[in-house]
Amino acid sequence: DQAKQVKTADVMLYPYAHLSSDLSSPRVATKVLAAVSEKMRESSGLTVHEAPFGFYKGFEIECKGHPLSELAKTIVPGGEKEGGRAAGADDESEAIKKESELKSDWRVMYPDGRDVPAHECSFEGHDCFKQMYDYEISGTRASSEPPAHIELMRRLELVDYEPGSDPGNFRWYPNGALVKLLSEEHISSLLNAAGAMQVETPIMYDYQHPNLMSYLNRFPARQYVLLSDTKEYFLRFAACFGQYLMQHDMQLSHRMLPARLFEISHYSFRREQSGELAGLRRLRTFTMPDLHTLAKNTVQAREEFLHQMDVSMQCMKDFGLDYEVAVRFVRGFLDEDPDFAREIVRRADRPVLLEIWDERFFYFVAKLEFNFVDAHSKSSCLSTVQIDVENTERFDINYVDEDGTKKHPILMHTSISGSVERVVSSILEQQAIRMREKEVPNFPLWLAPIQVRVIPVSEKHHEFCESLLEKIPFRVDFDDRDMSVGKKIRESGRHWVPYTLVVGDREVGGDELTVRIHGGEQKQISLDQLIELIRQETVGRPYRPLNVPARLSERPIFVG
């Protein structure tokens, strides 16, 4: 029809990738171009030429005589639309498509043994649990209002949007980078203590690798795709790929199981839909602590599942996070050992939401989730433990059993924390909830970017304050700016500094310090008592020094 309008029988067909913000993969695009060309020839009698795919500024086209002789169209499954944004459906895995078709039996199980359909549950006294259930059955992850943690992450100069990158990518300021690194170190120490071995793997993989391509269709995530020379690669959305390939090459006997590998994956990428992006809660580039465990059989896998659940609960406790528990089962796996679900609920010591599927759509048969409910009643998964019954066969991962034969182990996927970004967002959301309830917000002391702030009453007390910087073996800074003491104290509280020392004549000439505890009382204690108090609160936690100048007058402002 367009050719008739401009009175021509010659058509040049060529791709303009830069017109779309949601590209298909090159292998799909070449098939579509060839199909369009063939249909045009068959149905219209036009002379159709095709520009070589992938040539960039390698040809020149002149369209003369009519303003509509050059026209852009976006081709999508099921039809086409002029302009606009491509659906990108060809890049979606089968798991994403199946996810929307799932039929779930929702139940609530209590520590006392009760098991009731969720729609009959009163949820009395468990408001956050009810909010998690409502969010789960809503079927949408879109957010109509910005999460509360976004304002806090900027005000505290932790992290911010990066306008020079793809949406869902962030810049971390010095204090935020410190919090992130401390979080990663603590998660690593918990995993090491649980018997896991730390590894490192690449962030990109060959799209045409037969095992990886098969796995992509079983994992509900959208990928970033890139082209290098003539090969297509995808950016990992988890550390699974490299660890699978590493486990394939490992030599294992039954005596070595369970065998645990973990990585703090810098970075993982998921091309989440733009309407679902929500600060640090749901983003496109993130740091994921990924643990993969090989277990001998389902009996050992269940034992390891419970062990890793315990480690996850410890992790949540150390970060000071409240959470709700959900477990997803394939019915056949649940029926094999109903006591397994009851033991999970007993250990959780709270009501647990069960989602039960009659069919197995994904690679796992059991999945534990610790979910945090934020200030806007949105639920997001932190810790997770999964029992995978597919991928050791897909990637030909084996161990040598007692009888000398090779067998496929059971694979377990675990993140004891969830992404580090989501941990930080949950900490901030939890404090936003406290602030809404007129309580004082704070960080766990070991995570606080500044643990102690020293404020002089006047300039003559500066020398004594300087000496405290050397004597206090924690993250301590000195507010030497030219402003009133009252304003300095208010700003210290606004930045959630746990301990603020106000230094005047009495402190310089005496044996005790005036210590203002954030959200608490003011007390007179010795320097040794203060140091011991902080040491007791942070024992067993990682430590890093200040990541900003100790004197506030020398410190840049990152968020205006």
mmCIF file with all atom_site columns, N, CA and C in Angstrom, residues 141-154 160-161 170 274-282 374-378 425 428-429 432-433 436:
data_model
loop_
_atom_site.group_PDB
_atom_site.id
_atom_site.type_symbol
_atom_site.label_atom_id
_atom_site.label_alt_id
_atom_site.label_comp_id
_atom_site.label_asym_id
_atom_site.label_entity_id
_atom_site.label_seq_id
_atom_site.pdbx_PDB_ins_code
_atom_site.Cartn_x
_atom_site.Cartn_y
_atom_site.Cartn_z
_atom_site.occupancy
_atom_site.B_iso_or_equiv
_atom_site.pdbx_formal_charge
_atom_site.auth_seq_id
_atom_site.auth_comp_id
_atom_site.auth_asym_id
_atom_site.auth_atom_id
_atom_site.pdbx_PDB_model_num
ATOM 1   N N  . ARG A 1 141 ? 3.565  -6.332 39.600 1.00 0.00 ? 141 ARG A N  1
ATOM 2   C CA . ARG A 1 141 ? 4.702  -5.819 40.366 1.00 0.00 ? 141 ARG A CA 1
ATOM 3   C C  . ARG A 1 141 ? 4.893  -4.330 40.118 1.00 0.00 ? 141 ARG A C  1
ATOM 4   N N  . ALA A 1 142 ? 3.980  -3.726 39.359 1.00 0.00 ? 142 ALA A N  1
ATOM 5   C CA . ALA A 1 142 ? 4.094  -2.294 39.070 1.00 0.00 ? 142 ALA A CA 1
ATOM 6   C C  . ALA A 1 142 ? 3.848  -1.485 40.336 1.00 0.00 ? 142 ALA A C  1
ATOM 7   N N  . SER A 1 143 ? 4.522  -0.331 40.419 1.00 0.00 ? 143 SER A N  1
ATOM 8   C CA . SER A 1 143 ? 4.407  0.525  41.588 1.00 0.00 ? 143 SER A CA 1
ATOM 9   C C  . SER A 1 143 ? 3.841  1.873  41.167 1.00 0.00 ? 143 SER A C  1
ATOM 10  N N  . SER A 1 144 ? 2.784  2.332  41.839 1.00 0.00 ? 144 SER A N  1
ATOM 11  C CA . SER A 1 144 ? 2.138  3.582  41.462 1.00 0.00 ? 144 SER A CA 1
ATOM 12  C C  . SER A 1 144 ? 2.761  4.790  42.146 1.00 0.00 ? 144 SER A C  1
ATOM 13  N N  . GLU A 1 145 ? 3.577  4.565  43.168 1.00 0.00 ? 145 GLU A N  1
ATOM 14  C CA . GLU A 1 145 ? 4.227  5.667  43.873 1.00 0.00 ? 145 GLU A CA 1
ATOM 15  C C  . GLU A 1 145 ? 5.658  5.266  44.219 1.00 0.00 ? 145 GLU A C  1
ATOM 16  N N  . PRO A 1 146 ? 6.565  6.232  44.303 1.00 0.00 ? 146 PRO A N  1
ATOM 17  C CA . PRO A 1 146 ? 7.965  5.894  44.569 1.00 0.00 ? 146 PRO A CA 1
ATOM 18  C C  . PRO A 1 146 ? 8.134  5.312  45.962 1.00 0.00 ? 146 PRO A C  1
ATOM 19  N N  . PRO A 1 147 ? 8.959  4.272  46.111 1.00 0.00 ? 147 PRO A N  1
ATOM 20  C CA . PRO A 1 147 ? 9.197  3.693  47.432 1.00 0.00 ? 147 PRO A CA 1
ATOM 21  C C  . PRO A 1 147 ? 9.775  4.732  48.385 1.00 0.00 ? 147 PRO A C  1
ATOM 22  N N  . ALA A 1 148 ? 9.492  4.562  49.675 1.00 0.00 ? 148 ALA A N  1
ATOM 23  C CA . ALA A 1 148 ? 9.930  5.531  50.684 1.00 0.00 ? 148 ALA A CA 1
ATOM 24  C C  . ALA A 1 148 ? 11.445 5.605  50.797 1.00 0.00 ? 148 ALA A C  1
ATOM 25  N N  . HIS A 1 149 ? 12.138 4.513  50.459 1.00 0.00 ? 149 HIS A N  1
ATOM 26  C CA . HIS A 1 149 ? 13.592 4.524  50.662 1.00 0.00 ? 149 HIS A CA 1
ATOM 27  C C  . HIS A 1 149 ? 14.325 5.444  49.698 1.00 0.00 ? 149 HIS A C  1
ATOM 28  N N  . ILE A 1 150 ? 13.685 5.850  48.595 1.00 0.00 ? 150 ILE A N  1
ATOM 29  C CA . ILE A 1 150 ? 14.377 6.685  47.606 1.00 0.00 ? 150 ILE A CA 1
ATOM 30  C C  . ILE A 1 150 ? 14.753 8.039  48.212 1.00 0.00 ? 150 ILE A C  1
ATOM 31  N N  . GLU A 1 151 ? 13.821 8.661  48.932 1.00 0.00 ? 151 GLU A N  1
ATOM 32  C CA . GLU A 1 151 ? 14.130 9.944  49.568 1.00 0.00 ? 151 GLU A CA 1
ATOM 33  C C  . GLU A 1 151 ? 15.232 9.767  50.619 1.00 0.00 ? 151 GLU A C  1
ATOM 34  N N  . LEU A 1 152 ? 15.185 8.670  51.365 1.00 0.00 ? 152 LEU A N  1
ATOM 35  C CA . LEU A 1 152 ? 16.179 8.452  52.419 1.00 0.00 ? 152 LEU A CA 1
ATOM 36  C C  . LEU A 1 152 ? 17.567 8.154  51.838 1.00 0.00 ? 152 LEU A C  1
ATOM 37  N N  . MET A 1 153 ? 17.627 7.359  50.775 1.00 0.00 ? 153 MET A N  1
ATOM 38  C CA . MET A 1 153 ? 18.938 7.011  50.220 1.00 0.00 ? 153 MET A CA 1
ATOM 39  C C  . MET A 1 153 ? 19.636 8.247  49.668 1.00 0.00 ? 153 MET A C  1
ATOM 40  N N  . ARG A 1 154 ? 18.876 9.231  49.204 1.00 0.00 ? 154 ARG A N  1
ATOM 41  C CA . ARG A 1 154 ? 19.464 10.472 48.702 1.00 0.00 ? 154 ARG A CA 1
ATOM 42  C C  . ARG A 1 154 ? 19.802 11.414 49.846 1.00 0.00 ? 154 ARG A C  1
ATOM 43  N N  . ASP A 1 160 ? 22.139 6.921  44.432 1.00 0.00 ? 160 ASP A N  1
ATOM 44  C CA . ASP A 1 160 ? 21.257 7.776  43.653 1.00 0.00 ? 160 ASP A CA 1
ATOM 45  C C  . ASP A 1 160 ? 21.133 7.205  42.245 1.00 0.00 ? 160 ASP A C  1
ATOM 46  N N  . TYR A 1 161 ? 20.140 7.672  41.524 1.00 0.00 ? 161 TYR A N  1
ATOM 47  C CA . TYR A 1 161 ? 19.986 7.284  40.120 1.00 0.00 ? 161 TYR A CA 1
ATOM 48  C C  . TYR A 1 161 ? 21.181 7.787  39.309 1.00 0.00 ? 161 TYR A C  1
ATOM 49  N N  . PHE A 1 170 ? 22.407 2.536  39.198 1.00 0.00 ? 170 PHE A N  1
ATOM 50  C CA . PHE A 1 170 ? 22.609 3.515  40.255 1.00 0.00 ? 170 PHE A CA 1
ATOM 51  C C  . PHE A 1 170 ? 24.083 3.835  40.474 1.00 0.00 ? 170 PHE A C  1
ATOM 52  N N  . SER A 1 274 ? 10.080 -1.460 32.551 1.00 0.00 ? 274 SER A N  1
ATOM 53  C CA . SER A 1 274 ? 10.284 -0.121 33.105 1.00 0.00 ? 274 SER A CA 1
ATOM 54  C C  . SER A 1 274 ? 9.224  0.244  34.141 1.00 0.00 ? 274 SER A C  1
ATOM 55  N N  . GLY A 1 275 ? 7.986  -0.201 33.944 1.00 0.00 ? 275 GLY A N  1
ATOM 56  C CA . GLY A 1 275 ? 6.924  0.120  34.894 1.00 0.00 ? 275 GLY A CA 1
ATOM 57  C C  . GLY A 1 275 ? 7.076  -0.568 36.234 1.00 0.00 ? 275 GLY A C  1
ATOM 58  N N  . GLU A 1 276 ? 7.956  -1.600 36.286 1.00 0.00 ? 276 GLU A N  1
ATOM 59  C CA . GLU A 1 276 ? 8.163  -2.334 37.531 1.00 0.00 ? 276 GLU A CA 1
ATOM 60  C C  . GLU A 1 276 ? 9.391  -1.851 38.291 1.00 0.00 ? 276 GLU A C  1
ATOM 61  N N  . LEU A 1 277 ? 10.196 -0.990 37.684 1.00 0.00 ? 277 LEU A N  1
ATOM 62  C CA . LEU A 1 277 ? 11.391 -0.481 38.359 1.00 0.00 ? 277 LEU A CA 1
ATOM 63  C C  . LEU A 1 277 ? 10.967 0.358  39.554 1.00 0.00 ? 277 LEU A C  1
ATOM 64  N N  . ALA A 1 278 ? 11.611 0.129  40.697 1.00 0.00 ? 278 ALA A N  1
ATOM 65  C CA . ALA A 1 278 ? 11.206 0.819  41.923 1.00 0.00 ? 278 ALA A CA 1
ATOM 66  C C  . ALA A 1 278 ? 12.416 1.005  42.831 1.00 0.00 ? 278 ALA A C  1
ATOM 67  N N  . GLY A 1 279 ? 13.215 2.032  42.547 1.00 0.00 ? 279 GLY A N  1
ATOM 68  C CA . GLY A 1 279 ? 14.381 2.313  43.385 1.00 0.00 ? 279 GLY A CA 1
ATOM 69  C C  . GLY A 1 279 ? 15.300 1.112  43.473 1.00 0.00 ? 279 GLY A C  1
ATOM 70  N N  . LEU A 1 280 ? 15.799 0.853  44.671 1.00 0.00 ? 280 LEU A N  1
ATOM 71  C CA . LEU A 1 280 ? 16.694 -0.281 44.895 1.00 0.00 ? 280 LEU A CA 1
ATOM 72  C C  . LEU A 1 280 ? 15.937 -1.582 45.105 1.00 0.00 ? 280 LEU A C  1
ATOM 73  N N  . ARG A 1 281 ? 14.609 -1.495 45.199 1.00 0.00 ? 281 ARG A N  1
ATOM 74  C CA . ARG A 1 281 ? 13.830 -2.712 45.422 1.00 0.00 ? 281 ARG A CA 1
ATOM 75  C C  . ARG A 1 281 ? 13.754 -3.557 44.159 1.00 0.00 ? 281 ARG A C  1
ATOM 76  N N  . ARG A 1 282 ? 13.592 -2.911 43.034 1.00 0.00 ? 282 ARG A N  1
ATOM 77  C CA . ARG A 1 282 ? 13.509 -3.617 41.754 1.00 0.00 ? 282 ARG A CA 1
ATOM 78  C C  . ARG A 1 282 ? 14.263 -2.785 40.733 1.00 0.00 ? 282 ARG A C  1
ATOM 79  N N  . ASP A 1 374 ? 7.315  -3.371 52.500 1.00 0.00 ? 374 ASP A N  1
ATOM 80  C CA . ASP A 1 374 ? 7.831  -2.016 52.659 1.00 0.00 ? 374 ASP A CA 1
ATOM 81  C C  . ASP A 1 374 ? 6.754  -1.045 53.147 1.00 0.00 ? 374 ASP A C  1
ATOM 82  N N  . ALA A 1 375 ? 7.114  0.243  53.161 1.00 0.00 ? 375 ALA A N  1
ATOM 83  C CA . ALA A 1 375 ? 6.235  1.268  53.713 1.00 0.00 ? 375 ALA A CA 1
ATOM 84  C C  . ALA A 1 375 ? 4.962  1.455  52.901 1.00 0.00 ? 375 ALA A C  1
ATOM 85  N N  . HIS A 1 376 ? 4.952  0.972  51.618 1.00 0.00 ? 376 HIS A N  1
ATOM 86  C CA . HIS A 1 376 ? 3.756  1.068  50.780 1.00 0.00 ? 376 HIS A CA 1
ATOM 87  C C  . HIS A 1 376 ? 3.087  -0.293 50.597 1.00 0.00 ? 376 HIS A C  1
ATOM 88  N N  . SER A 1 377 ? 3.373  -1.215 51.501 1.00 0.00 ? 377 SER A N  1
ATOM 89  C CA . SER A 1 377 ? 2.760  -2.553 51.513 1.00 0.00 ? 377 SER A CA 1
ATOM 90  C C  . SER A 1 377 ? 3.149  -3.396 50.304 1.00 0.00 ? 377 SER A C  1
ATOM 91  N N  . LYS A 1 378 ? 4.294  -3.092 49.674 1.00 0.00 ? 378 LYS A N  1
ATOM 92  C CA . LYS A 1 378 ? 4.812  -3.897 48.577 1.00 0.00 ? 378 LYS A CA 1
ATOM 93  C C  . LYS A 1 378 ? 5.764  -4.944 49.142 1.00 0.00 ? 378 LYS A C  1
ATOM 94  N N  . SER A 1 425 ? 17.766 -1.295 50.590 1.00 0.00 ? 425 SER A N  1
ATOM 95  C CA . SER A 1 425 ? 16.451 -0.673 50.463 1.00 0.00 ? 425 SER A CA 1
ATOM 96  C C  . SER A 1 425 ? 15.526 -1.110 51.591 1.00 0.00 ? 425 SER A C  1
ATOM 97  N N  . LEU A 1 428 ? 16.295 0.733  54.805 1.00 0.00 ? 428 LEU A N  1
ATOM 98  C CA . LEU A 1 428 ? 15.762 2.094  54.748 1.00 0.00 ? 428 LEU A CA 1
ATOM 99  C C  . LEU A 1 428 ? 14.241 2.107  54.833 1.00 0.00 ? 428 LEU A C  1
ATOM 100 N N  . GLU A 1 429 ? 13.592 1.157  54.162 1.00 0.00 ? 429 GLU A N  1
ATOM 101 C CA . GLU A 1 429 ? 12.129 1.083  54.239 1.00 0.00 ? 429 GLU A CA 1
ATOM 102 C C  . GLU A 1 429 ? 11.666 0.802  55.666 1.00 0.00 ? 429 GLU A C  1
ATOM 103 N N  . ALA A 1 432 ? 11.796 3.921  57.458 1.00 0.00 ? 432 ALA A N  1
ATOM 104 C CA . ALA A 1 432 ? 10.702 4.808  57.047 1.00 0.00 ? 432 ALA A CA 1
ATOM 105 C C  . ALA A 1 432 ? 9.419  4.452  57.789 1.00 0.00 ? 432 ALA A C  1
ATOM 106 N N  . ILE A 1 433 ? 9.201  3.156  57.979 1.00 0.00 ? 433 ILE A N  1
ATOM 107 C CA . ILE A 1 433 ? 8.031  2.712  58.744 1.00 0.00 ? 433 ILE A CA 1
ATOM 108 C C  . ILE A 1 433 ? 8.142  3.187  60.189 1.00 0.00 ? 433 ILE A C  1
ATOM 109 N N  . ARG A 1 436 ? 7.335  6.823  60.376 1.00 0.00 ? 436 ARG A N  1
ATOM 110 C CA . ARG A 1 436 ? 5.894  7.034  60.246 1.00 0.00 ? 436 ARG A CA 1
ATOM 111 C C  . ARG A 1 436 ? 5.186  6.802  61.569 1.00 0.00 ? 436 ARG A C  1
#
